[in-house]
CSV table of C-alpha atoms and ligand atoms in Angstrom, one decimal:
chain,number,residue,atom,x,y,z
A,1,MET,CA,91.4,72.6,105.4
A,2,SER,CA,88.1,72.8,103.7
A,3,ALA,CA,87.0,75.8,101.7
A,4,GLU,CA,83.8,77.8,102.5
A,5,ILE,CA,81.2,77.1,100.0
A,6,ILE,CA,79.9,80.3,98.4
A,7,ASP,CA,76.0,79.8,98.2
A,8,GLY,CA,75.2,81.4,94.8
A,9,LYS,CA,71.7,80.1,95.0
A,10,ALA,CA,70.9,81.9,98.1
A,11,PHE,CA,72.6,85.1,97.0
A,12,ALA,CA,70.7,84.9,93.7
A,13,ALA,CA,67.3,84.5,95.5
A,14,ALA,CA,68.0,87.5,97.5
A,15,LEU,CA,68.8,89.5,94.4
A,16,ARG,CA,65.7,88.3,92.6
A,17,GLY,CA,63.8,89.3,95.7
A,18,GLN,CA,65.2,92.8,95.5
A,19,VAL,CA,64.1,93.1,91.8
A,20,ALA,CA,60.7,91.9,92.6
A,21,GLN,CA,60.3,94.5,95.4
A,22,ALA,CA,61.3,97.3,92.9
A,23,VAL,CA,58.7,96.3,90.4
A,24,PRO,CA,55.5,97.9,91.9
A,25,ALA,CA,57.1,101.4,92.0
A,26,PHE,CA,57.9,101.0,88.2
A,27,VAL,CA,54.4,99.8,87.5
A,28,GLU,CA,52.9,102.7,89.5
A,29,ALA,CA,55.1,105.3,87.5
A,30,LYS,CA,54.7,103.8,84.1
A,31,GLY,CA,51.4,101.9,84.0
A,32,ARG,CA,53.1,98.7,82.8
A,33,LYS,CA,55.6,96.0,84.0
A,34,PRO,CA,59.2,96.0,82.8
A,35,GLY,CA,59.4,93.5,80.0
A,36,LEU,CA,62.0,91.0,78.8
A,37,ALA,CA,61.8,89.3,75.3
A,38,VAL,CA,63.7,85.9,75.2
A,39,VAL,CA,64.4,84.6,71.7
A,40,LEU,CA,65.3,80.9,71.2
A,41,ILE,CA,66.2,79.6,67.7
A,42,GLY,CA,66.2,75.8,67.2
A,43,GLY,CA,66.0,73.1,69.8
A,44,ASP,CA,69.5,72.8,71.5
A,45,PRO,CA,68.4,70.9,74.6
A,46,ALA,CA,70.8,73.0,77.0
A,47,SER,CA,69.5,76.3,75.5
A,48,LYS,CA,65.9,75.1,76.0
A,49,VAL,CA,66.5,74.4,79.6
A,50,TYR,CA,68.2,77.8,80.1
A,51,VAL,CA,65.4,79.7,78.3
A,52,ARG,CA,62.7,77.9,80.4
A,53,ALA,CA,64.5,78.9,83.5
A,54,LYS,CA,64.8,82.5,82.4
A,55,VAL,CA,61.1,82.8,81.5
A,56,LYS,CA,60.0,81.2,84.8
A,57,ALA,CA,62.3,83.6,86.8
A,58,THR,CA,61.0,86.6,84.9
A,59,LEU,CA,57.4,85.9,85.7
A,60,GLU,CA,58.2,85.1,89.4
A,61,ALA,CA,59.9,88.4,89.7
A,62,GLY,CA,56.7,90.1,88.4
A,63,LEU,CA,58.1,91.1,85.0
A,64,GLU,CA,56.4,90.8,81.7
A,65,SER,CA,57.9,87.9,79.5
A,66,PHE,CA,57.7,87.9,75.8
A,67,GLU,CA,58.9,84.4,74.4
A,68,HIS,CA,59.8,83.8,70.8
A,69,GLN,CA,60.7,80.3,69.7
A,70,LEU,CA,61.7,80.0,66.0
A,71,PRO,CA,62.6,76.9,64.1
A,72,GLU,CA,66.2,75.8,63.5
A,73,THR,CA,65.9,76.7,59.9
A,74,THR,CA,65.1,80.4,60.6
A,75,ALA,CA,66.8,82.7,58.2
A,76,GLN,CA,69.1,85.3,59.5
A,77,ARG,CA,67.0,88.2,57.9
A,78,ASP,CA,63.9,86.8,59.7
A,79,LEU,CA,65.7,86.8,63.0
A,80,VAL,CA,67.0,90.4,62.4
A,81,ALA,CA,63.5,91.5,61.5
A,82,LEU,CA,62.2,90.0,64.9
A,83,VAL,CA,64.9,91.9,66.7
A,84,GLU,CA,64.0,95.1,65.0
A,85,ARG,CA,60.4,94.7,65.9
A,86,LEU,CA,61.4,94.1,69.5
A,87,ASN,CA,63.6,97.2,69.5
A,88,GLU,CA,60.5,99.2,68.4
A,89,ASP,CA,58.2,97.6,70.9
A,90,GLY,CA,57.7,100.0,73.9
A,91,ARG,CA,56.5,97.1,76.2
A,92,VAL,CA,60.0,95.4,75.8
A,93,ASP,CA,62.9,96.8,77.9
A,94,GLY,CA,65.3,93.9,77.5
A,95,ILE,CA,66.1,91.6,74.6
A,96,LEU,CA,68.0,88.4,74.9
A,97,VAL,CA,68.8,86.2,72.0
A,98,GLN,CA,69.9,82.7,73.2
A,99,LEU,CA,73.3,81.8,72.1
A,100,PRO,CA,74.7,79.7,70.3
A,101,LEU,CA,72.6,80.5,67.2
A,102,PRO,CA,72.5,77.6,64.5
A,103,ALA,CA,74.8,77.9,61.6
A,104,PRO,CA,74.8,79.6,59.2
A,105,ILE,CA,73.4,82.6,61.3
A,106,ASN,CA,76.1,85.1,62.1
A,107,GLU,CA,75.8,85.8,65.9
A,108,LYS,CA,77.8,89.1,65.7
A,109,ALA,CA,75.5,90.4,62.9
A,110,VAL,CA,72.4,89.6,65.1
A,111,ILE,CA,73.8,91.0,68.3
A,112,ALA,CA,74.7,94.2,66.3
A,113,VAL,CA,71.1,94.9,65.6
A,114,ILE,CA,69.9,94.9,69.2
A,115,ASP,CA,69.2,98.3,70.6
A,116,PRO,CA,72.1,98.9,73.1
A,117,ALA,CA,69.6,100.3,75.6
A,118,LYS,CA,67.8,96.9,75.5
A,119,ASP,CA,70.8,94.6,75.4
A,120,VAL,CA,70.4,93.0,78.8
A,121,ASP,CA,73.2,90.5,77.9
A,122,GLY,CA,75.7,93.4,77.5
A,123,PHE,CA,77.0,91.7,74.3
A,124,HIS,CA,76.7,94.6,71.9
A,125,VAL,CA,80.0,96.3,71.0
A,126,ALA,CA,78.5,99.7,72.4
A,127,ASN,CA,78.1,98.0,75.8
A,128,ALA,CA,81.4,96.2,75.6
A,129,GLY,CA,83.2,99.3,74.6
A,130,ALA,CA,81.5,101.4,77.4
A,131,LEU,CA,82.6,98.7,80.0
A,132,ALA,CA,86.1,98.9,78.7
A,133,VAL,CA,86.3,102.7,79.0
A,134,GLY,CA,84.5,102.7,82.5
A,135,GLU,CA,81.3,104.3,81.3
A,136,LYS,CA,77.8,103.2,82.6
A,137,SER,CA,76.7,100.3,80.5
A,138,LEU,CA,74.6,97.1,80.6
A,139,VAL,CA,77.1,94.5,81.9
A,140,PRO,CA,77.1,90.7,80.8
A,141,CYS,CA,75.2,88.8,83.4
A,142,THR,CA,77.6,86.0,84.3
A,143,PRO,CA,80.6,88.2,85.1
A,144,PHE,CA,78.4,90.8,86.9
A,145,GLY,CA,77.0,87.9,89.2
A,146,ALA,CA,80.5,86.6,89.7
A,147,LEU,CA,81.7,90.0,90.8
A,148,ALA,CA,78.8,90.4,93.3
A,149,LEU,CA,79.8,86.9,94.9
A,150,LEU,CA,83.4,88.1,95.1
A,151,LYS,CA,82.6,91.4,96.7
A,152,HIS,CA,80.2,89.7,99.1
A,153,ARG,CA,83.0,87.3,100.2
A,154,LEU,CA,86.0,89.5,100.1
A,155,GLY,CA,84.7,93.2,100.4
A,156,ASP,CA,87.3,95.5,98.9
A,157,LEU,CA,89.1,93.8,96.1
A,158,SER,CA,91.8,96.5,95.7
A,159,GLY,CA,95.3,95.2,95.0
A,160,LEU,CA,94.4,91.6,94.9
A,161,GLU,CA,95.8,89.3,92.2
A,162,ALA,CA,93.0,88.0,90.0
A,163,VAL,CA,93.5,85.4,87.4
A,164,VAL,CA,90.7,84.9,84.8
A,165,VAL,CA,91.0,81.7,82.9
A,166,GLY,CA,89.2,82.1,79.5
A,167,ARG,CA,88.9,85.0,77.2
A,168,SER,CA,85.4,84.7,75.7
A,169,ASN,CA,83.3,87.8,75.0
A,170,ILE,CA,80.6,86.6,77.2
A,171,VAL,CA,82.7,86.0,80.4
A,172,GLY,CA,86.4,86.2,80.3
A,173,LYS,CA,86.9,89.6,78.8
A,174,PRO,CA,84.1,91.4,80.7
A,175,MET,CA,85.1,89.7,83.9
A,176,ALA,CA,88.6,91.0,83.4
A,177,GLN,CA,87.3,94.4,82.9
A,178,LEU,CA,85.1,94.4,86.0
A,179,LEU,CA,88.0,93.2,88.2
A,180,LEU,CA,90.3,95.9,86.7
A,181,GLN,CA,87.6,98.4,87.7
A,182,GLN,CA,87.9,97.0,91.3
A,183,ASN,CA,91.6,97.7,91.2
A,184,CYS,CA,92.7,94.0,91.0
A,185,THR,CA,95.9,93.1,89.3
A,186,VAL,CA,94.3,91.1,86.4
A,187,THR,CA,95.7,88.2,84.4
A,188,ILE,CA,93.8,86.7,81.5
A,189,ALA,CA,95.0,83.1,80.9
A,190,HIS,CA,93.6,80.9,78.0
A,191,SER,CA,94.3,77.8,76.0
A,192,ARG,CA,97.7,79.1,74.7
A,193,THR,CA,99.0,80.2,78.1
A,194,ARG,CA,102.2,78.5,79.0
A,195,ASP,CA,102.3,76.8,82.4
A,196,LEU,CA,98.8,77.5,83.5
A,197,PRO,CA,99.3,76.1,86.9
A,198,GLU,CA,102.1,78.6,87.6
A,199,VAL,CA,99.9,81.5,86.4
A,200,ILE,CA,96.8,80.3,88.4
A,201,ARG,CA,99.0,80.0,91.6
A,202,ARG,CA,99.4,83.8,91.6
A,203,GLY,CA,95.7,84.3,92.0
A,204,ASP,CA,94.1,85.5,95.3
A,205,ILE,CA,91.0,85.3,93.0
A,206,VAL,CA,90.6,82.6,90.3
A,207,VAL,CA,87.7,82.8,87.9
A,208,ALA,CA,87.4,79.6,85.7
A,209,ALA,CA,85.6,80.0,82.4
A,210,ILE,CA,87.1,77.7,80.0
A,211,GLY,CA,84.5,74.9,79.5
A,212,ARG,CA,86.8,72.0,80.3
A,213,PRO,CA,85.4,69.7,82.9
A,214,GLN,CA,87.4,69.7,86.2
A,215,MET,CA,90.5,70.9,84.5
A,216,ILE,CA,91.8,73.2,87.3
A,217,ARG,CA,93.2,71.2,90.2
A,218,GLY,CA,93.6,72.1,93.9
A,219,GLU,CA,97.3,71.8,93.7
A,220,TRP,CA,97.4,74.6,91.2
A,221,LEU,CA,95.7,77.1,93.6
A,222,LYS,CA,97.3,79.5,96.0
A,223,PRO,CA,96.2,78.5,99.5
A,224,GLY,CA,93.2,80.4,100.6
A,225,ALA,CA,92.4,81.7,97.1
A,226,THR,CA,88.7,82.6,96.3
A,227,VAL,CA,87.6,80.4,93.4
A,228,ILE,CA,84.6,81.2,91.1
A,229,ASP,CA,83.8,78.4,88.9
A,230,VAL,CA,81.8,79.5,85.8
A,231,GLY,CA,82.0,76.2,84.0
A,232,ILE,CA,78.8,74.0,83.5
A,233,ASN,CA,79.9,70.7,81.9
A,234,ARG,CA,77.9,67.5,81.8
A,235,ILE,CA,80.0,64.4,82.3
A,236,VAL,CA,79.2,60.7,82.1
A,237,VAL,CA,79.7,59.0,85.4
A,238,ASP,CA,78.9,55.4,84.9
A,239,ASN,CA,78.4,52.8,82.2
A,240,GLN,CA,74.6,53.1,82.4
A,241,GLY,CA,74.9,56.5,80.8
A,242,GLY,CA,74.4,58.4,84.1
A,243,THR,CA,75.5,62.0,84.0
A,244,ARG,CA,76.4,64.8,86.4
A,245,LEU,CA,77.2,68.5,86.1
A,246,VAL,CA,80.7,69.6,87.0
A,247,GLY,CA,82.5,72.9,86.7
A,248,ASP,CA,85.9,73.7,85.2
A,249,VAL,CA,87.6,73.2,88.7
A,250,ASP,CA,88.1,69.9,90.3
A,251,PHE,CA,85.9,70.6,93.3
A,252,ASP,CA,87.2,67.9,95.6
A,253,SER,CA,90.9,68.8,95.4
A,254,ALA,CA,90.2,72.5,95.2
A,255,THR,CA,88.1,72.6,98.5
A,256,GLU,CA,91.3,71.2,100.2
A,257,VAL,CA,93.3,74.4,99.2
A,258,ALA,CA,91.0,77.2,98.5
A,259,GLY,CA,89.6,79.6,101.1
A,260,ALA,CA,86.2,79.8,99.4
A,261,ILE,CA,84.7,78.2,96.2
A,262,THR,CA,81.5,78.3,94.2
A,263,PRO,CA,79.9,74.9,93.7
A,264,VAL,CA,78.4,73.6,90.5
A,265,PRO,CA,75.5,73.6,90.3
A,266,GLY,CA,74.3,76.2,92.8
A,267,GLY,CA,77.1,78.8,92.5
A,268,VAL,CA,77.4,81.2,89.5
A,269,GLY,CA,74.6,79.7,87.4
A,270,PRO,CA,71.6,80.9,89.6
A,271,MET,CA,73.4,84.5,89.7
A,272,THR,CA,73.3,84.7,85.8
A,273,ILE,CA,69.6,84.6,85.8
A,274,ALA,CA,69.1,86.9,88.8
A,275,VAL,CA,71.4,89.4,87.1
A,276,LEU,CA,69.3,89.2,83.9
A,277,LEU,CA,66.4,90.3,85.8
A,278,ARG,CA,68.3,93.0,87.4
A,279,ASN,CA,69.6,94.2,84.1
A,280,THR,CA,66.0,94.3,82.6
A,281,LEU,CA,64.9,96.3,85.6
A,282,VAL,CA,67.7,98.7,85.2
A,283,ALA,CA,67.1,99.0,81.4
A,284,ALA,CA,63.5,99.7,82.0
A,285,HIS,CA,64.2,102.5,84.5
A,286,ALA,CA,66.9,104.2,82.1
A,287,ARG,CA,64.6,103.9,79.1
A,288,ALA,CA,61.8,105.5,81.1
A,289,GLY,CA,64.0,108.3,82.4
A,290,LEU,CA,63.6,107.1,85.9
A,291,PRO,CA,66.5,107.0,88.4
A,292,ALA,CA,68.0,103.4,88.9
A,293,PRO,CA,66.3,101.5,91.6
A,294,GLU,CA,68.0,101.8,95.0
A,295,GLY,CA,70.7,99.1,95.7
A,296,LEU,CA,70.6,97.6,92.3
B,301,GUN,N1,74.4,81.2,76.1
B,301,GUN,C1,75.2,80.9,77.1
B,301,GUN,N2,75.2,81.8,78.1
B,301,GUN,C2,74.4,82.9,77.5
B,301,GUN,C3,74.1,84.2,78.1
B,301,GUN,O1,74.4,84.6,79.0
B,301,GUN,N3,73.2,84.9,77.2
B,301,GUN,C4,72.8,84.4,76.0
B,301,GUN,N4,72.0,85.1,75.3
B,301,GUN,N5,73.1,83.1,75.5
B,301,GUN,C5,73.9,82.4,76.3
């Protein structure tokens, strides 16, 4: 048996297209484009790659991009002051501070300063709390994108067993909340879970977000399971220093057992950026007192 490969890249391209199509009506109504401010502190190579991709996608969708790159040595109070300026800036609908932030900056303290209405990452406690109690909120991009892929593949998720592996605030916890809202029976597994293979085997849905390359093996899966691999890990593949991106799931063995699986790269990753644009558009409409754009 060979699993269906879920084409996140194609799905993300369609979502980006939907966002781009909705921009002219906003411009017509407000006389400006929706704007996304991206803040990068320091020179972490992976973060630089992600930020470049986010800026490029923002411009391609016809949104305004405000880029702020500050040195590694930036003081927390200067970063806070920048976020406060962006909160006040009427052209800015979304604020994204790329994580991780260099030590000794306190990430939680910085996120707490972001206006929840502009928090397109959905990381502010006001948005995390709203998600937990089922109120309208800005939802973290990666879990929102993962859910869109699951609904596309499975339709109604009601009653399905979902196992989320990982309990981060960025992915695991919001993913579990979203699946619960869809009436799944949700288990959150993590590094202290006893007998992880046994827990994972319950899952009609498995979402892997642990950051351990190829850890989840095909033999651990329930036959026919839908597997969403959030991991992006760079591994060395030869003694010349060649590297390759892999997920948290061992793709080769998983495709023998799963019903469907997202590849790495080309699965969840592209969805994250597409949802960021979607969240920016949604935030822009909400801030402007306009109804949410159709279908988004
Ligand atoms: N670092 C890794 N993923 C993310 C994300 O989704 N948003 C931000 N701001 N930083 C990240």
